Amino acid sequence: MKNIIFIAPPAAGKGTVSEYLVKHFGYEHLSTGDLLRDEIKSGSELGNQINDLITKGSLVSDELITRLVNERLRSIVGKPFILDGFPRTLSQAKSLDEMLINYNVTNNIVIYLDIEENQALKRVLGRVTCPKCKRTYNLNNINLRPKEDNVCDDCHILLEKRSDDNEETFRVRFNTYLENTKAIIDYYENKGLLSKINVSDDLDILLKEILSKIKEAKND
Ligand code: AMP
């Protein structure tokens, strides 16, 4: 299977699609948001600094996130993986190239999930996550609601809302995304690695499109 690098705004469905690919195709899922939230939960000084940035909707530094991704990537190379949330800047994309060369990783596809701002906002406002297994649910989508109100179907514990999933922070995050993304898209387009998908609210359609993009992509 190809390694997948997702470029997408908040709430485009990267997490939900990743869960499916992990379950059905044995992918490793490297979510930078999850890595950062784990650091926050550890209660470290670094975690507190990260929390301030995430709550405001700002990005953490390229240096920090690149170091965290490098450490995690080292432990999963050899298995197919999904990068969810990295790269988010051109500088991160260039660092990623270096890492992939270092680890001798080829066979990658970059999938750009495009979604309207208001469609993404609606998802953000309904999103809740299991703090244990990290499964994401959406109260605004009948197919993605938990069976029991606010409880994880698998772990049977209370679901949580992310501190940055409110309208104000979402608008900041979306604008930051727009500012940084054009350069990344151009970068991967020039390398011939980019596949674009307009995100459907129907998860089955989205999954089908992603699987067909993976199938038809050439080896890099
Ligand atoms: P996510 O779970 O991917 O929506 O990420 C949540 C937040 O973590 C983002 O809004 C950023 O503050 C931070 N973050 C995640 N990935 C990165 C990254 N690659 N570079 C900088 N900040 C990031």
XYZ file of N, CA and C and ligand atoms in Angstrom:
683
model
N 0.846 -1.204 0.000
C 0.000 0.000 0.000
C 0.874 1.243 0.000
N 0.334 2.290 -0.596
C 1.091 3.553 -0.612
C 1.001 4.250 0.738
N 2.065 4.926 1.114
C 1.988 5.814 2.274
C 1.160 7.023 1.862
N 0.333 7.500 2.784
C -0.564 8.608 2.435
C -0.190 9.848 3.234
N -0.046 10.948 2.524
C 0.185 12.232 3.191
C -1.053 13.074 2.913
N -1.797 13.389 3.978
C -3.018 14.175 3.792
C -2.726 15.666 3.927
N -3.210 16.438 2.958
C -3.209 17.898 3.082
C -4.683 18.288 3.135
N -5.101 18.856 4.244
C -6.529 19.138 4.376
C -6.777 20.120 5.505
N -7.832 20.913 5.393
C -8.168 21.845 6.475
C -8.769 21.096 7.662
N -8.975 21.798 8.790
C -9.594 21.154 9.937
C -10.935 20.553 9.551
N -11.189 19.346 10.064
C -12.488 18.678 9.921
C -12.825 18.236 8.497
N -11.804 18.041 7.670
C -12.075 17.557 6.311
C -12.347 16.053 6.316
N -12.031 15.393 7.425
C -12.305 13.949 7.515
C -11.052 13.090 7.565
N -9.881 13.720 7.710
C -8.623 12.945 7.741
C -8.660 11.874 8.826
N -9.130 12.272 10.019
C -9.120 11.350 11.153
C -10.039 10.163 10.911
N -11.242 10.442 10.428
C -12.225 9.376 10.209
C -11.755 8.421 9.114
N -11.224 8.987 8.025
C -10.738 8.154 6.930
C -9.539 7.322 7.416
N -8.694 7.951 8.223
C -7.516 7.238 8.723
C -7.938 6.035 9.566
N -8.946 6.245 10.424
C -9.436 5.127 11.258
C -9.818 3.941 10.378
N -10.508 4.240 9.278
C -10.952 3.173 8.373
C -9.738 2.455 7.761
N -8.769 3.237 7.316
C -7.609 2.640 6.645
C -6.750 1.823 7.622
N -6.694 2.281 8.875
C -5.947 1.534 9.898
C -6.640 0.176 10.112
N -7.957 0.239 10.243
C -8.720 -0.968 10.553
C -8.705 -1.990 9.404
N -8.852 -1.488 8.170
C -9.020 -2.418 7.047
C -7.746 -2.710 6.273
N -6.743 -1.855 6.381
C -5.534 -2.081 5.573
C -4.249 -2.086 6.407
N -4.391 -2.030 7.720
C -3.207 -2.137 8.582
C -2.268 -0.944 8.535
N -2.814 0.219 8.190
C -1.961 1.417 8.179
C -1.569 1.830 9.591
N -0.389 2.444 9.733
C -0.018 3.166 10.947
C -0.517 4.604 10.772
N -1.089 5.155 11.819
C -1.657 6.503 11.716
C -0.824 7.469 12.536
N -0.181 8.401 11.856
C 0.601 9.402 12.583
C -0.128 10.738 12.496
N -0.839 11.073 13.566
C -1.577 12.341 13.605
C -0.799 13.319 14.474
N -0.378 14.434 13.879
C 0.414 15.393 14.671
C -0.457 16.050 15.742
N -1.741 16.259 15.462
C -2.635 16.818 16.472
C -2.684 15.888 17.690
N -2.787 14.562 17.434
C -2.818 13.599 18.550
C -1.491 13.611 19.310
N -0.375 13.682 18.576
C 0.941 13.722 19.249
C 1.006 14.913 20.197
N 0.523 16.060 19.708
C 0.579 17.283 20.521
C -0.383 17.197 21.705
N -1.575 16.647 21.459
C -2.545 16.527 22.564
C -2.030 15.547 23.624
N -1.287 14.506 23.208
C -0.689 13.584 24.193
C 0.329 14.329 25.051
N 1.098 15.207 24.402
C 2.096 15.987 25.158
C 1.379 16.903 26.163
N 0.252 17.492 25.731
C -0.511 18.362 26.648
C -0.996 17.545 27.850
N -1.518 16.342 27.553
C -2.060 15.501 28.644
C -0.986 15.100 29.640
N 0.267 15.008 29.187
C 1.355 14.589 30.091
C 1.592 15.641 31.168
N 1.093 16.868 30.942
C 1.219 17.918 31.961
C 2.591 18.571 31.985
N 3.432 18.288 30.988
C 4.788 18.870 30.959
C 4.722 20.372 30.658
N 5.832 21.063 30.917
C 5.916 22.497 30.610
C 5.722 22.701 29.101
N 6.362 21.814 28.315
C 6.196 21.901 26.863
C 4.722 21.744 26.487
N 4.057 20.804 27.160
C 2.631 20.574 26.912
C 1.803 21.825 27.183
N 2.145 22.551 28.248
C 1.406 23.784 28.559
C 1.591 24.830 27.465
N 2.832 24.917 26.960
C 3.083 25.898 25.883
C 2.302 25.519 24.617
N 2.303 24.213 24.337
C 1.571 23.739 23.148
C 0.082 24.039 23.305
N -0.424 23.814 24.510
C -1.851 24.033 24.772
C -2.244 25.479 24.463
N -1.394 26.441 24.880
C -1.698 27.856 24.612
C -1.820 28.096 23.107
N -0.883 27.510 22.348
C -0.896 27.741 20.896
C -2.123 27.102 20.244
N -2.394 25.851 20.616
C -3.518 25.134 19.994
C -4.839 25.823 20.326
N -4.973 26.277 21.572
C -6.234 26.905 21.979
C -6.481 28.189 21.196
N -5.383 28.869 20.817
C -5.531 30.107 20.018
C -5.739 29.813 18.532
N -5.445 28.572 18.149
C -5.549 28.223 16.733
C -4.246 28.440 15.981
N -3.148 28.716 16.729
C -1.848 28.927 16.057
C -1.136 27.606 15.821
N -0.176 27.633 14.914
C 0.635 26.439 14.675
C 1.773 26.394 15.686
N 2.215 25.198 16.063
C 3.443 25.089 16.856
C 4.624 25.248 15.889
N 5.824 25.412 16.421
C 6.950 25.726 15.534
C 7.280 24.546 14.614
N 7.807 24.898 13.446
C 8.228 23.862 12.487
C 9.256 22.938 13.128
N 10.144 23.551 13.925
C 11.234 22.776 14.522
C 10.695 21.695 15.470
N 9.758 22.105 16.336
C 9.207 21.151 17.311
C 8.445 20.035 16.609
N 7.565 20.416 15.699
C 6.707 19.383 15.102
C 7.540 18.440 14.228
N 8.569 18.987 13.587
C 9.413 18.147 12.736
C 10.172 17.134 13.601
N 10.619 17.592 14.769
C 11.333 16.664 15.667
C 10.389 15.546 16.129
N 9.157 15.911 16.511
C 8.207 14.890 16.982
C 7.860 13.886 15.863
N 7.666 14.426 14.662
C 7.306 13.539 13.547
C 8.477 12.615 13.224
N 9.674 13.164 13.242
C 10.852 12.360 12.923
C 10.983 11.180 13.892
N 10.770 11.470 15.198
C 10.887 10.406 16.210
C 9.852 9.307 15.966
N 8.636 9.730 15.677
C 7.548 8.753 15.505
C 7.705 7.982 14.194
N 8.128 8.729 13.157
C 8.276 8.087 11.843
C 9.336 6.988 11.913
N 10.406 7.280 12.654
C 11.491 6.301 12.779
C 10.954 4.974 13.305
N 9.947 5.039 14.186
C 9.459 3.800 14.798
C 8.436 3.065 13.920
N 7.982 3.697 12.846
C 6.953 2.998 12.039
C 7.387 2.706 10.601
N 8.558 3.196 10.187
C 8.930 2.939 8.786
C 9.019 1.431 8.552
N 8.626 1.047 7.346
C 8.587 -0.380 7.040
C 7.134 -0.825 6.925
N 6.249 -0.106 7.642
C 4.815 -0.398 7.500
C 4.192 0.754 6.718
N 3.063 0.524 6.026
C 2.427 1.656 5.346
C 1.893 2.639 6.397
N 2.062 3.924 6.136
C 1.620 4.883 7.156
C 0.814 6.027 6.542
N 0.076 6.686 7.437
C -0.699 7.872 7.047
C -0.158 9.047 7.839
N 0.179 10.108 7.153
C 0.558 11.343 7.845
C -0.662 12.250 7.856
N -1.160 12.510 9.052
C -2.390 13.289 9.211
C -2.026 14.563 9.982
N -1.945 15.685 9.245
C -1.633 16.959 9.916
C -0.211 17.436 9.696
N 0.538 16.722 8.908
C 1.922 17.102 8.600
C 2.212 16.699 7.159
N 2.785 17.559 6.335
C 3.256 18.907 6.624
C 2.132 19.948 6.561
N 2.309 21.034 7.323
C 1.342 22.132 7.283
C 1.991 23.402 6.761
N 3.299 23.381 6.553
C 3.991 24.532 5.954
C 4.972 23.992 4.913
N 5.429 24.892 4.044
C 6.373 24.463 3.011
C 7.661 23.950 3.651
N 8.083 24.642 4.718
C 9.303 24.221 5.398
C 9.145 22.790 5.934
N 7.972 22.473 6.475
C 7.740 21.106 6.961
C 7.759 20.105 5.799
N 7.215 20.521 4.648
C 7.196 19.616 3.491
C 8.635 19.284 3.068
N 9.504 20.298 3.118
C 10.906 20.060 2.727
C 11.605 19.167 3.752
N 11.306 19.404 5.049
C 11.900 18.535 6.088
C 11.419 17.099 5.912
N 10.151 16.967 5.543
C 9.606 15.615 5.358
C 10.355 14.892 4.232
N 10.646 15.610 3.160
C 11.405 14.989 2.070
C 12.722 14.427 2.579
N 13.380 15.227 3.419
C 14.677 14.762 3.951
C 14.493 13.504 4.794
N 13.437 13.517 5.626
C 13.203 12.326 6.473
C 12.947 11.095 5.601
N 12.131 11.280 4.555
C 11.763 10.125 3.732
C 12.993 9.579 3.006
N 13.875 10.491 2.604
C 15.119 10.038 1.963
C 15.963 9.277 2.995
N 16.113 9.869 4.179
C 16.900 9.227 5.257
C 16.413 7.826 5.554
N 15.082 7.675 5.593
C 14.521 6.373 5.963
C 14.251 5.503 4.729
N 14.714 5.995 3.576
C 14.559 5.215 2.356
C 13.104 4.873 2.048
N 12.219 5.829 2.281
C 10.786 5.590 2.071
C 10.366 6.151 0.713
N 9.821 5.267 -0.141
C 9.245 5.731 -1.413
C 7.786 5.277 -1.409
N 7.143 5.360 -2.578
C 5.773 4.864 -2.677
C 4.794 5.711 -1.849
N 4.856 7.016 -2.081
C 3.994 7.934 -1.329
C 2.956 8.585 -2.241
N 1.815 8.920 -1.663
C 0.823 9.705 -2.402
C 0.375 10.848 -1.484
N 0.198 12.030 -2.084
C -0.282 13.174 -1.307
C -1.737 13.395 -1.702
N -2.627 13.298 -0.742
C -4.054 13.479 -1.043
C -4.531 14.792 -0.428
N -4.999 15.655 -1.323
C -5.474 16.981 -0.911
C -6.991 16.920 -0.818
N -7.505 17.028 0.407
C -8.961 16.992 0.624
C -9.470 18.424 0.666
N -10.276 18.773 -0.318
C -10.780 20.149 -0.394
C -12.209 20.187 0.155
N -12.480 21.169 1.025
C -13.815 21.275 1.629
C -14.137 22.752 1.837
N -15.400 23.111 1.657
C -15.851 24.490 1.883
C -15.712 24.859 3.362
N -15.407 26.128 3.618
C -15.204 26.561 5.012
C -16.440 26.284 5.888
N -17.635 26.590 5.371
C -18.824 26.431 6.220
C -19.182 24.959 6.450
N -18.873 24.128 5.455
C -19.092 22.681 5.605
C -18.155 22.145 6.711
N -16.913 22.650 6.703
C -15.941 22.227 7.725
C -16.355 22.747 9.103
N -16.870 23.988 9.151
C -17.285 24.565 10.431
C -18.381 23.716 11.079
N -19.347 23.317 10.260
C -20.460 22.513 10.787
C -19.919 21.219 11.427
N -18.922 20.641 10.757
C -18.344 19.395 11.287
C -17.609 19.645 12.601
N -16.854 20.756 12.623
C -16.082 21.081 13.822
C -17.004 21.248 15.022
N -18.137 21.907 14.792
C -19.041 22.185 15.905
C -19.696 20.904 16.439
N -19.776 19.870 15.599
C -20.409 18.619 16.046
C -19.403 17.553 16.464
N -18.109 17.850 16.333
C -17.098 16.805 16.540
C -16.850 16.504 18.021
N -16.844 15.215 18.367
C -16.451 14.772 19.711
C -15.550 13.547 19.536
N -14.628 13.376 20.490
C -13.604 12.336 20.318
C -13.490 11.500 21.585
N -13.159 10.235 21.413
C -12.907 9.383 22.579
C -11.482 9.661 23.075
N -11.329 10.046 24.355
C -9.991 10.355 24.850
C -9.094 9.121 24.898
N -9.695 7.914 24.914
C -8.871 6.701 25.032
C -8.439 6.181 23.646
N -9.407 5.841 22.786
C -9.032 5.232 21.492
C -8.919 6.282 20.389
N -9.298 7.538 20.677
C -9.195 8.663 19.749
C -10.199 8.599 18.589
N -11.143 7.640 18.675
C -12.165 7.583 17.621
C -12.966 8.877 17.622
N -13.257 9.358 16.391
C -13.982 10.621 16.258
C -15.430 10.360 15.868
N -16.340 11.081 16.478
C -17.763 11.001 16.155
C -18.225 12.384 15.718
N -19.393 12.431 15.063
C -19.922 13.750 14.739
C -21.421 13.809 15.001
N -21.787 14.706 15.923
C -23.188 14.791 16.315
C -24.030 15.424 15.216
N -23.371 16.089 14.256
C -24.096 16.712 13.143
C -24.216 15.802 11.924
N -23.771 14.544 12.062
C -23.875 13.609 10.937
C -24.479 12.311 11.474
N -25.665 11.996 10.956
C -26.402 10.851 11.505
C -25.591 9.556 11.436
N -24.720 9.431 10.437
C -23.934 8.198 10.287
C -22.720 8.148 11.211
N -22.390 9.270 11.819
C -21.174 9.314 12.642
C -21.464 9.597 14.116
N -22.753 9.475 14.500
C -23.089 9.692 15.909
C -22.778 8.445 16.721
N -22.437 8.608 18.029
C -22.264 7.413 18.866
C -23.622 6.759 19.093
N -23.605 5.444 19.397
C -24.890 4.746 19.612
C -25.605 5.333 20.825
N -24.810 5.568 21.894
C -25.389 6.150 23.118
C -24.866 7.573 23.207
N -25.733 8.508 23.626
C -25.343 9.919 23.669
C -24.020 10.148 24.376
N -23.063 10.749 23.663
C -21.815 11.199 24.282
C -20.932 10.102 24.888
N -21.127 8.837 24.444
C -20.319 7.734 24.985
C -19.675 6.980 23.812
N -18.379 6.614 23.965
C -17.682 5.901 22.888
C -18.265 4.499 22.716
N -18.587 4.117 21.468
C -19.167 2.789 21.193
C -18.221 1.679 21.629
N -16.914 1.911 21.506
C -15.932 0.853 21.779
C -15.444 0.845 23.225
N -15.120 2.036 23.762
C -14.500 2.098 25.103
C -15.520 2.369 26.211
N -16.742 2.766 25.818
C -17.817 3.028 26.793
C -17.436 4.091 27.824
N -16.648 5.062 27.400
C -16.350 6.185 28.298
C -16.833 7.478 27.637
N -16.892 8.552 28.427
C -17.449 9.804 27.915
C -16.599 10.416 26.814
N -17.242 10.914 25.786
C -16.539 11.568 24.687
C -16.190 12.998 25.086
N -15.155 13.545 24.438
C -14.730 14.907 24.793
C -14.767 15.812 23.573
N -14.970 17.099 23.853
C -14.906 18.100 22.782
C -13.535 18.739 22.855
N -12.891 18.948 21.709
C -11.578 19.589 21.709
C -11.690 21.073 22.040
N -10.676 21.598 22.757
C -10.745 23.009 23.175
C -10.698 23.949 21.960
N -10.139 23.461 20.830
C -10.043 24.337 19.654
C -11.202 24.138 18.677
N -12.169 23.304 19.035
C -13.318 23.089 18.151
C -14.463 24.040 18.477
N -14.216 25.338 18.358
C -15.279 26.342 18.496
C -15.131 27.278 17.300
N -16.184 28.074 17.035
C -16.176 28.843 15.784
C -14.997 29.805 15.693
N -14.711 30.512 16.794
C -13.658 31.539 16.749
C -12.296 30.921 16.389
N -11.933 29.860 17.111
C -10.631 29.232 16.856
C -10.621 28.566 15.477
N -11.764 28.000 15.114
C -11.829 27.352 13.796
C -11.501 28.346 12.683
N -12.067 29.574 12.763
C -11.827 30.569 11.699
C -10.332 30.892 11.605
N -9.676 31.002 12.777
C -8.231 31.277 12.763
C -7.497 30.108 12.104
N -7.862 28.880 12.513
C -7.179 27.699 11.975
C -7.399 27.599 10.470
N -8.618 27.900 10.029
C -8.910 27.771 8.595
C -8.098 28.790 7.799
N -8.014 30.019 8.336
C -7.229 31.050 7.631
C -5.754 30.694 7.589
N -5.237 30.171 8.713
C -3.832 29.749 8.734
C -3.612 28.666 7.679
N -4.566 27.776 7.610
C -4.470 26.693 6.627
C -4.412 27.261 5.201
N -5.326 28.212 4.909
C -5.355 28.779 3.553
C -4.034 29.479 3.223
N -3.512 30.222 4.222
C -2.260 30.962 3.984
C -1.108 30.035 3.623
N -1.057 28.866 4.271
C 0.103 27.981 4.089
C -0.058 26.954 2.978
N -1.300 26.678 2.614
C -1.515 25.493 1.788
C -1.123 25.648 0.327
N -1.340 26.860 -0.216
C -1.073 27.048 -1.650
C 0.355 26.594 -1.990
N 1.308 27.004 -1.141
C 2.712 26.679 -1.412
C 2.944 25.160 -1.359
N 2.264 24.509 -0.422
C 2.463 23.046 -0.301
C 1.845 22.315 -1.497
N 0.673 22.795 -1.883
C -0.010 22.166 -3.026
C 0.866 22.292 -4.270
N 1.383 23.516 -4.509
C 2.245 23.728 -5.680
C 3.464 22.812 -5.617
N 4.010 22.704 -4.415
C 5.225 21.906 -4.218
C 4.984 20.447 -4.645
N 3.883 19.872 -4.157
C 3.621 18.461 -4.474
C 3.087 18.284 -5.898
N 2.408 19.312 -6.400
C 1.914 19.218 -7.773
C 3.110 19.145 -8.734
N 4.112 20.003 -8.459
C 5.314 19.992 -9.305
C 6.043 18.664 -9.246
N 5.931 17.982 -8.131
C 6.576 16.668 -8.007
C 5.708 15.558 -8.610
N 4.474 15.905 -9.022
C 3.564 14.921 -9.623
C 2.975 13.963 -8.607
N 2.933 14.386 -7.320
C 2.464 13.464 -6.265
C 1.047 13.766 -5.790
N 0.464 14.870 -6.287
C -0.784 15.359 -5.682
C -2.048 14.787 -6.322
N -2.971 14.320 -5.480
C -4.302 13.920 -5.954
C -5.325 14.722 -5.174
N -6.239 15.381 -5.901
C -7.219 16.225 -5.213
C -8.598 15.563 -5.157
N -9.251 15.692 -4.002
C -10.611 15.167 -3.854
C -11.487 16.245 -3.228
N -12.660 16.478 -3.813
C -13.634 17.367 -3.171
C -14.418 16.537 -2.172
N -14.358 16.936 -0.912
C -14.897 16.089 0.149
C -16.419 16.009 0.108
N -16.910 14.754 0.115
C -18.350 14.529 0.181
C -18.742 14.283 1.634
N -19.984 14.647 1.990
C -20.449 14.360 3.346
C -20.756 12.880 3.514
N -20.823 12.172 2.383
C -21.076 10.733 2.441
C -19.728 10.019 2.577
N -19.506 9.419 3.750
C -18.207 8.812 4.038
C -17.855 7.695 3.046
N -18.862 6.909 2.626
C -18.578 5.808 1.695
C -18.043 6.334 0.369
N -18.620 7.457 -0.090
C -18.152 8.035 -1.354
C -16.717 8.511 -1.192
N -16.449 9.198 -0.075
C -15.099 9.711 0.172
C -14.080 8.564 0.207
N -14.431 7.492 0.917
C -13.498 6.358 1.018
C -13.235 5.738 -0.347
N -14.306 5.596 -1.133
C -14.147 5.010 -2.480
C -13.194 5.854 -3.308
N -13.384 7.185 -3.219
C -12.528 8.077 -4.015
C -11.074 7.962 -3.579
N -10.866 7.894 -2.267
C -9.495 7.797 -1.768
C -8.854 6.484 -2.231
N -9.589 5.392 -2.114
C -9.020 4.101 -2.516
C -8.711 4.080 -4.011
N -9.580 4.727 -4.801
C -9.293 4.720 -6.240
C -8.095 5.619 -6.568
N -7.925 6.718 -5.845
C -6.727 7.563 -6.060
C -5.467 6.785 -5.711
N -5.525 6.003 -4.626
C -4.343 5.230 -4.221
C -4.013 4.207 -5.319
N -5.055 3.576 -5.850
C -4.869 2.540 -6.873
C -4.239 3.097 -8.133
N -4.767 4.286 -8.550
C -4.330 4.803 -9.858
C -3.019 5.587 -9.792
N -2.543 5.912 -8.554
C -1.319 6.723 -8.459
C -0.096 5.947 -8.922
N 0.787 6.678 -9.597
C 2.022 6.021 -10.059
C 3.003 5.954 -8.909
N 3.980 5.043 -8.987
C 5.025 4.999 -7.968
C 5.930 6.210 -8.106
N 6.384 6.779 -6.946
C 7.283 7.937 -7.049
C 8.745 7.483 -7.002
P -5.293 18.777 14.192
O -5.669 17.739 15.211
O -4.545 18.203 13.022
O -6.459 19.640 13.785
O -4.243 19.754 14.922
C -4.615 20.502 16.071
C -3.640 21.643 16.270
O -2.321 21.137 16.517
C -3.458 22.600 15.088
O -4.484 23.573 15.019
C -2.102 23.210 15.408
O -2.204 24.142 16.461
C -1.338 22.005 15.955
N -0.641 21.276 14.859
C -0.971 20.047 14.368
N -0.144 19.692 13.370
C 0.727 20.712 13.217
C 1.803 20.971 12.326
N 2.153 20.078 11.370
N 2.478 22.135 12.445
C 2.158 23.030 13.404
N 1.134 22.880 14.264
C 0.410 21.723 14.177
